[in-house]
C-alpha positions as a LaTeX table, in Angstrom:
\begin{tabular}{lrrr}
\hline
Residue & $x$ (\AA) & $y$ (\AA) & $z$ (\AA) \\
\hline
Pro1 & $-15.84$ & 6.18 & 10.13 \\
Leu2 & $-13.50$ & 8.74 & 11.65 \\
Val3 & $-14.23$ & 11.27 & 8.90 \\
Val4 & $-17.98$ & 11.01 & 9.62 \\
Lys5 & $-17.37$ & 11.34 & 13.37 \\
Glu6 & $-15.07$ & 14.35 & 12.97 \\
Ala7 & $-17.34$ & 16.04 & 10.41 \\
Arg8 & $-20.31$ & 15.75 & 12.77 \\
Gln9 & $-18.30$ & 17.25 & 15.60 \\
Ile10 & $-17.06$ & 20.07 & 13.37 \\
Val11 & $-20.56$ & 20.99 & 12.21 \\
Arg12 & $-21.83$ & 21.10 & 15.78 \\
Gly13 & $-18.85$ & 23.10 & 17.02 \\
Arg14 & $-19.00$ & 26.80 & 17.79 \\
Glu15 & $-15.74$ & 27.47 & 15.92 \\
Phe16 & $-17.14$ & 26.23 & 12.60 \\
Leu17 & $-20.41$ & 28.11 & 12.98 \\
Leu18 & $-18.61$ & 31.36 & 13.76 \\
Ser19 & $-16.14$ & 30.84 & 10.89 \\
Phe20 & $-18.92$ & 30.08 & 8.42 \\
Leu21 & $-20.98$ & 33.07 & 9.54 \\
Ala22 & $-17.93$ & 35.36 & 9.42 \\
Ala23 & $-17.13$ & 34.15 & 5.88 \\
Leu24 & $-20.66$ & 34.91 & 4.69 \\
Val25 & $-20.78$ & 38.34 & 6.34 \\
Ala26 & $-17.33$ & 39.32 & 5.04 \\
Gly27 & $-18.22$ & 38.10 & 1.55 \\
Met28 & $-21.45$ & 40.07 & 1.45 \\
Leu29 & $-19.86$ & 43.26 & 2.78 \\
Val30 & $-16.92$ & 43.15 & 0.37 \\
Ala31 & $-19.16$ & 42.25 & $-2.57$ \\
Phe32 & $-21.54$ & 45.10 & $-1.71$ \\
Gly33 & $-18.63$ & 47.56 & $-1.58$ \\
Gly34 & $-17.28$ & 46.30 & $-4.90$ \\
Ala35 & $-20.70$ & 46.51 & $-6.55$ \\
Thr36 & $-21.16$ & 50.06 & $-5.26$ \\
Glu37 & $-17.80$ & 51.11 & $-6.72$ \\
Ala38 & $-18.61$ & 49.40 & $-10.02$ \\
Leu39 & $-21.91$ & 51.25 & $-10.26$ \\
Ser40 & $-20.03$ & 54.53 & $-9.82$ \\
Gly41 & $-18.12$ & 53.83 & $-13.06$ \\
Ser42 & $-15.01$ & 51.95 & $-11.93$ \\
Ser43 & $-13.87$ & 49.18 & $-14.29$ \\
Thr44 & $-11.35$ & 47.61 & $-11.88$ \\
Ala45 & $-13.52$ & 47.18 & $-8.79$ \\
Gly46 & $-13.14$ & 43.43 & $-9.03$ \\
Arg47 & $-9.39$ & 43.65 & $-8.38$ \\
Trp48 & $-9.51$ & 44.87 & $-4.81$ \\
Thr49 & $-12.71$ & 42.89 & $-4.21$ \\
Phe50 & $-10.90$ & 39.70 & $-5.18$ \\
Ala51 & $-7.86$ & 40.62 & $-3.04$ \\
Ala52 & $-10.04$ & 41.29 & 0.01 \\
Leu53 & $-12.08$ & 38.10 & $-0.41$ \\
Ile54 & $-9.03$ & 35.90 & $-0.98$ \\
Gly55 & $-7.47$ & 37.50 & 2.12 \\
Cys56 & $-10.50$ & 36.56 & 4.22 \\
Leu57 & $-10.40$ & 33.04 & 2.83 \\
Ala58 & $-6.66$ & 32.81 & 3.47 \\
Phe59 & $-7.23$ & 33.80 & 7.10 \\
Leu60 & $-9.71$ & 30.95 & 7.49 \\
Gly61 & $-7.73$ & 28.41 & 5.46 \\
Leu62 & $-4.24$ & 29.18 & 6.76 \\
Gly63 & $-5.13$ & 30.31 & 10.26 \\
Val64 & $-8.41$ & 29.08 & 11.72 \\
Val65 & $-8.59$ & 25.61 & 10.14 \\
Pro66 & $-4.93$ & 24.58 & 10.84 \\
Leu67 & $-5.25$ & 25.71 & 14.45 \\
Gly68 & $-8.43$ & 23.65 & 14.67 \\
Ala69 & $-6.53$ & 20.66 & 13.28 \\
Phe70 & $-3.86$ & 21.24 & 15.92 \\
Thr71 & $-6.35$ & 21.27 & 18.78 \\
Thr72 & $-8.23$ & 18.16 & 17.65 \\
Leu73 & $-5.57$ & 15.77 & 18.96 \\
Arg74 & $-4.96$ & 17.94 & 22.04 \\
Gln75 & $-8.64$ & 17.66 & 22.84 \\
Glu76 & $-8.54$ & 13.90 & 22.36 \\
Arg77 & $-5.67$ & 13.68 & 24.85 \\
Ala78 & $-7.35$ & 16.05 & 27.31 \\
Glu79 & $-10.54$ & 13.98 & 27.27 \\
Gln80 & $-8.50$ & 10.73 & 27.34 \\
Thr81 & $-10.25$ & 9.38 & 24.26 \\
Leu82 & $-7.21$ & 9.05 & 21.99 \\
Glu83 & $-6.13$ & 5.83 & 23.68 \\
Leu84 & $-9.58$ & 4.38 & 23.15 \\
Ile85 & $-9.43$ & 5.18 & 19.42 \\
Thr86 & $-5.97$ & 3.64 & 19.04 \\
Leu87 & $-7.20$ & 0.42 & 20.66 \\
Thr88 & $-9.94$ & $-0.02$ & 18.05 \\
Ser89 & $-9.51$ & $-1.64$ & 14.65 \\
Leu90 & $-8.53$ & 1.74 & 13.21 \\
Ser91 & $-4.82$ & 2.01 & 12.46 \\
Ser92 & $-2.72$ & 5.05 & 13.29 \\
Arg93 & $-2.63$ & 5.88 & 9.59 \\
Gly94 & $-6.41$ & 5.70 & 9.41 \\
Ile95 & $-6.70$ & 8.07 & 12.38 \\
Val96 & $-4.34$ & 10.66 & 10.88 \\
Ile97 & $-5.85$ & 10.45 & 7.38 \\
Gly98 & $-9.37$ & 10.59 & 8.83 \\
Lys99 & $-8.66$ & 13.73 & 10.81 \\
Leu100 & $-6.92$ & 15.35 & 7.83 \\
Leu101 & $-9.80$ & 14.50 & 5.49 \\
Ala102 & $-12.25$ & 15.93 & 8.02 \\
Gln103 & $-10.34$ & 19.21 & 7.94 \\
Gly104 & $-10.45$ & 19.03 & 4.13 \\
Val105 & $-14.24$ & 18.74 & 4.28 \\
Lys106 & $-14.32$ & 21.75 & 6.59 \\
Leu107 & $-12.18$ & 23.70 & 4.13 \\
Leu108 & $-14.43$ & 22.77 & 1.22 \\
Thr109 & $-17.47$ & 24.04 & 3.13 \\
Leu110 & $-15.81$ & 27.38 & 3.87 \\
Phe111 & $-14.58$ & 27.68 & 0.28 \\
Ala112 & $-18.07$ & 26.94 & $-1.01$ \\
Ala113 & $-19.45$ & 29.72 & 1.19 \\
Ile114 & $-17.18$ & 32.43 & $-0.20$ \\
Ala115 & $-16.54$ & 31.14 & $-3.74$ \\
Pro116 & $-19.69$ & 32.79 & $-5.23$ \\
Phe117 & $-18.48$ & 36.19 & $-4.03$ \\
Leu118 & $-15.08$ & 35.52 & $-5.61$ \\
Thr119 & $-16.84$ & 34.76 & $-8.88$ \\
Met120 & $-18.66$ & 38.07 & $-8.56$ \\
Ser121 & $-15.29$ & 39.87 & $-8.49$ \\
Phe122 & $-14.71$ & 38.57 & $-12.02$ \\
Leu123 & $-17.99$ & 40.12 & $-13.13$ \\
Leu124 & $-16.97$ & 43.47 & $-11.62$ \\
Gly125 & $-13.89$ & 43.64 & $-13.85$ \\
Gly126 & $-10.17$ & 43.92 & $-13.23$ \\
Ile127 & $-9.55$ & 40.20 & $-12.67$ \\
Asp128 & $-9.79$ & 37.21 & $-15.01$ \\
Phe129 & $-11.58$ & 33.99 & $-14.22$ \\
Thr130 & $-8.44$ & 31.85 & $-14.63$ \\
Thr131 & $-6.71$ & 33.78 & $-11.85$ \\
Val132 & $-9.70$ & 33.19 & $-9.59$ \\
Leu133 & $-9.65$ & 29.41 & $-10.16$ \\
Ile134 & $-5.87$ & 29.11 & $-9.79$ \\
Ser135 & $-5.90$ & 31.18 & $-6.60$ \\
Leu136 & $-8.61$ & 29.00 & $-5.08$ \\
Leu137 & $-6.72$ & 25.82 & $-5.99$ \\
Leu138 & $-3.39$ & 27.05 & $-4.62$ \\
Leu139 & $-4.99$ & 28.35 & $-1.43$ \\
Tyr140 & $-6.78$ & 25.04 & $-0.85$ \\
Met141 & $-3.52$ & 23.13 & $-1.35$ \\
Gly142 & $-1.74$ & 25.47 & 1.07 \\
Ser143 & $-4.53$ & 25.08 & 3.64 \\
Val144 & $-4.39$ & 21.27 & 3.47 \\
Trp145 & $-0.60$ & 21.41 & 3.83 \\
Ala146 & $-0.89$ & 23.69 & 6.85 \\
Gly147 & $-3.46$ & 21.34 & 8.37 \\
Ala148 & $-1.13$ & 18.35 & 7.88 \\
Leu149 & 1.74 & 20.29 & 9.46 \\
Cys150 & $-0.34$ & 21.25 & 12.49 \\
Leu151 & $-1.53$ & 17.65 & 12.90 \\
Phe152 & 2.09 & 16.51 & 12.99 \\
Leu153 & 3.09 & 19.27 & 15.42 \\
Ser154 & 0.27 & 18.24 & 17.76 \\
Thr155 & 1.78 & 14.73 & 18.02 \\
Leu156 & 5.30 & 15.87 & 18.97 \\
Phe157 & 4.65 & 16.30 & 22.68 \\
Arg158 & 2.34 & 14.39 & 24.97 \\
Ser159 & 2.33 & 16.83 & 27.88 \\
Arg160 & $-0.24$ & 19.60 & 27.82 \\
Ala161 & 2.32 & 22.27 & 28.76 \\
Ala162 & 4.66 & 21.50 & 25.85 \\
Ser163 & 1.72 & 21.12 & 23.48 \\
Gly164 & 0.38 & 24.49 & 24.62 \\
Leu165 & 3.78 & 26.08 & 23.96 \\
Val166 & 3.76 & 24.71 & 20.41 \\
Phe167 & 0.22 & 26.06 & 19.99 \\
Val168 & 1.42 & 29.54 & 21.00 \\
Val169 & 4.30 & 29.36 & 18.51 \\
Val170 & 1.93 & 28.31 & 15.73 \\
Gly171 & $-0.42$ & 31.15 & 16.66 \\
Leu172 & 2.42 & 33.68 & 16.48 \\
Phe173 & 3.40 & 32.35 & 13.07 \\
Val174 & $-0.18$ & 32.75 & 11.87 \\
Leu175 & $-0.14$ & 36.33 & 13.18 \\
Phe176 & 3.04 & 36.96 & 11.21 \\
Leu177 & 1.36 & 35.60 & 8.08 \\
Leu178 & $-1.59$ & 37.92 & 8.63 \\
Ile179 & 0.70 & 40.96 & 8.89 \\
Ala180 & 2.59 & 39.91 & 5.75 \\
Gly181 & $-0.68$ & 39.28 & 3.93 \\
His182 & $-1.96$ & 42.72 & 4.89 \\
Ser183 & 1.22 & 44.29 & 3.49 \\
Met184 & 0.81 & 42.34 & 0.25 \\
Phe185 & $-2.82$ & 43.45 & 0.02 \\
Gln186 & $-1.83$ & 47.07 & 0.42 \\
Ala187 & 0.84 & 46.68 & $-2.28$ \\
Ala188 & $-1.58$ & 44.93 & $-4.65$ \\
Ser189 & $-4.25$ & 47.60 & $-4.16$ \\
Arg190 & $-1.70$ & 50.24 & $-5.23$ \\
Gly191 & $-0.75$ & 48.35 & $-8.38$ \\
Phe192 & 2.58 & 46.86 & $-7.28$ \\
Pro193 & 3.31 & 43.28 & $-8.42$ \\
Val194 & 3.36 & 40.93 & $-5.43$ \\
Val195 & 3.21 & 37.50 & $-7.13$ \\
Pro196 & 6.58 & 36.31 & $-8.45$ \\
Thr197 & 6.99 & 34.25 & $-11.60$ \\
Ala198 & 6.74 & 30.49 & $-11.24$ \\
Phe199 & 10.17 & 29.48 & $-9.85$ \\
Gly200 & 11.85 & 31.90 & $-12.27$ \\
Leu201 & 10.67 & 29.92 & $-15.31$ \\
Gly202 & 8.79 & 32.82 & $-16.88$ \\
Thr203 & 5.17 & 33.76 & $-17.42$ \\
Thr204 & 4.35 & 31.68 & $-20.49$ \\
Thr205 & 1.75 & 28.90 & $-20.36$ \\
Glu206 & 4.38 & 26.17 & $-20.59$ \\
Ala207 & 6.42 & 27.74 & $-17.79$ \\
Met208 & 3.36 & 28.06 & $-15.56$ \\
Ile209 & 2.49 & 24.39 & $-16.14$ \\
Lys210 & 6.04 & 23.36 & $-15.23$ \\
Gly211 & 5.94 & 25.53 & $-12.13$ \\
Phe212 & 2.63 & 24.04 & $-11.03$ \\
Ala213 & 3.99 & 20.51 & $-11.62$ \\
Ile214 & 6.96 & 21.31 & $-9.35$ \\
Leu215 & 4.66 & 22.77 & $-6.71$ \\
Leu216 & 2.26 & 19.80 & $-6.89$ \\
Thr217 & 5.13 & 17.33 & $-6.51$ \\
Phe218 & 6.48 & 19.20 & $-3.49$ \\
Trp219 & 2.99 & 19.43 & $-1.97$ \\
Thr220 & 2.26 & 15.71 & $-2.44$ \\
Cys221 & 5.60 & 14.59 & $-1.01$ \\
Thr222 & 5.48 & 16.86 & 2.03 \\
Val223 & 1.86 & 16.07 & 2.89 \\
Ala224 & 2.59 & 12.33 & 2.63 \\
Asn225 & 5.69 & 12.66 & 4.82 \\
Leu226 & 3.86 & 14.75 & 7.42 \\
Glu227 & 1.16 & 12.10 & 7.50 \\
Leu228 & 3.77 & 9.34 & 7.97 \\
Leu229 & 5.53 & 11.28 & 10.73 \\
Ala230 & 2.25 & 11.86 & 12.57 \\
Glu231 & 1.38 & 8.17 & 12.13 \\
Asn232 & 4.74 & 7.19 & 13.61 \\
Arg233 & 4.14 & 9.38 & 16.66 \\
Leu234 & 0.69 & 7.89 & 17.26 \\
Ser235 & 1.68 & 4.27 & 16.66 \\
Leu236 & 2.14 & 1.95 & 19.58 \\
Ser237 & 5.67 & 0.87 & 20.39 \\
Thr238 & 4.71 & $-2.74$ & 19.66 \\
Gly239 & 3.41 & $-1.94$ & 16.17 \\
Glu240 & 5.07 & $-3.62$ & 13.20 \\
Thr241 & 5.22 & $-0.41$ & 11.14 \\
Val242 & 7.19 & 1.58 & 13.72 \\
Ser243 & 10.76 & 2.29 & 12.64 \\
Pro244 & 13.33 & 4.70 & 14.16 \\
Leu245 & 14.48 & 5.58 & 10.63 \\
Arg246 & 11.06 & 6.97 & 9.75 \\
\hline
\end{tabular}
């Protein structure tokens, strides 16, 4: 029920409409530039096209959506509706998982908007289709992890002043990621390698599978723990699942 409620609010929100429109406009502009360069005889136009599109998607997935996940609980507290939700039959775990799944649905919608343009970068040359799929998967996992982290951070403080301070810190960290991502994009466009090998295991298929298994294990454990920590912060003091050790 909470996923349906949150998804309806997200679709009607101005932030989602602007993000979706910006993703479509950026995708069309970058794809048009890549197609123009490919028509001029370039065989590697898809490389910078893919880097630009994945950068736009990373900005939405690692910046806009996590900040939206952070403000969702702040808005509930500001409107004094969080207490009403906690008094219903929904558990604290159901509330946290519902809000996180709603952000996952939002991410899927934004990914679906820009994924066709990413596929076009493969047709332009310079990038293989496997790299496109792996990049989308890793970026989606990172976006969900960032959303879970921001949900937990939004439950740390109940006062609006302290919560606003945390929001500013998260925003500055996102700005730092944008600057670092721009530097990596500039290095990639000049042919410098910016992606390290998988945990130093090598570049073979077996090593990449092992590296992805390590990353997936870390991602699953940390997302589950962030969910449990957020659940603990939202639980009532009289709840049976509350434990200081958690």
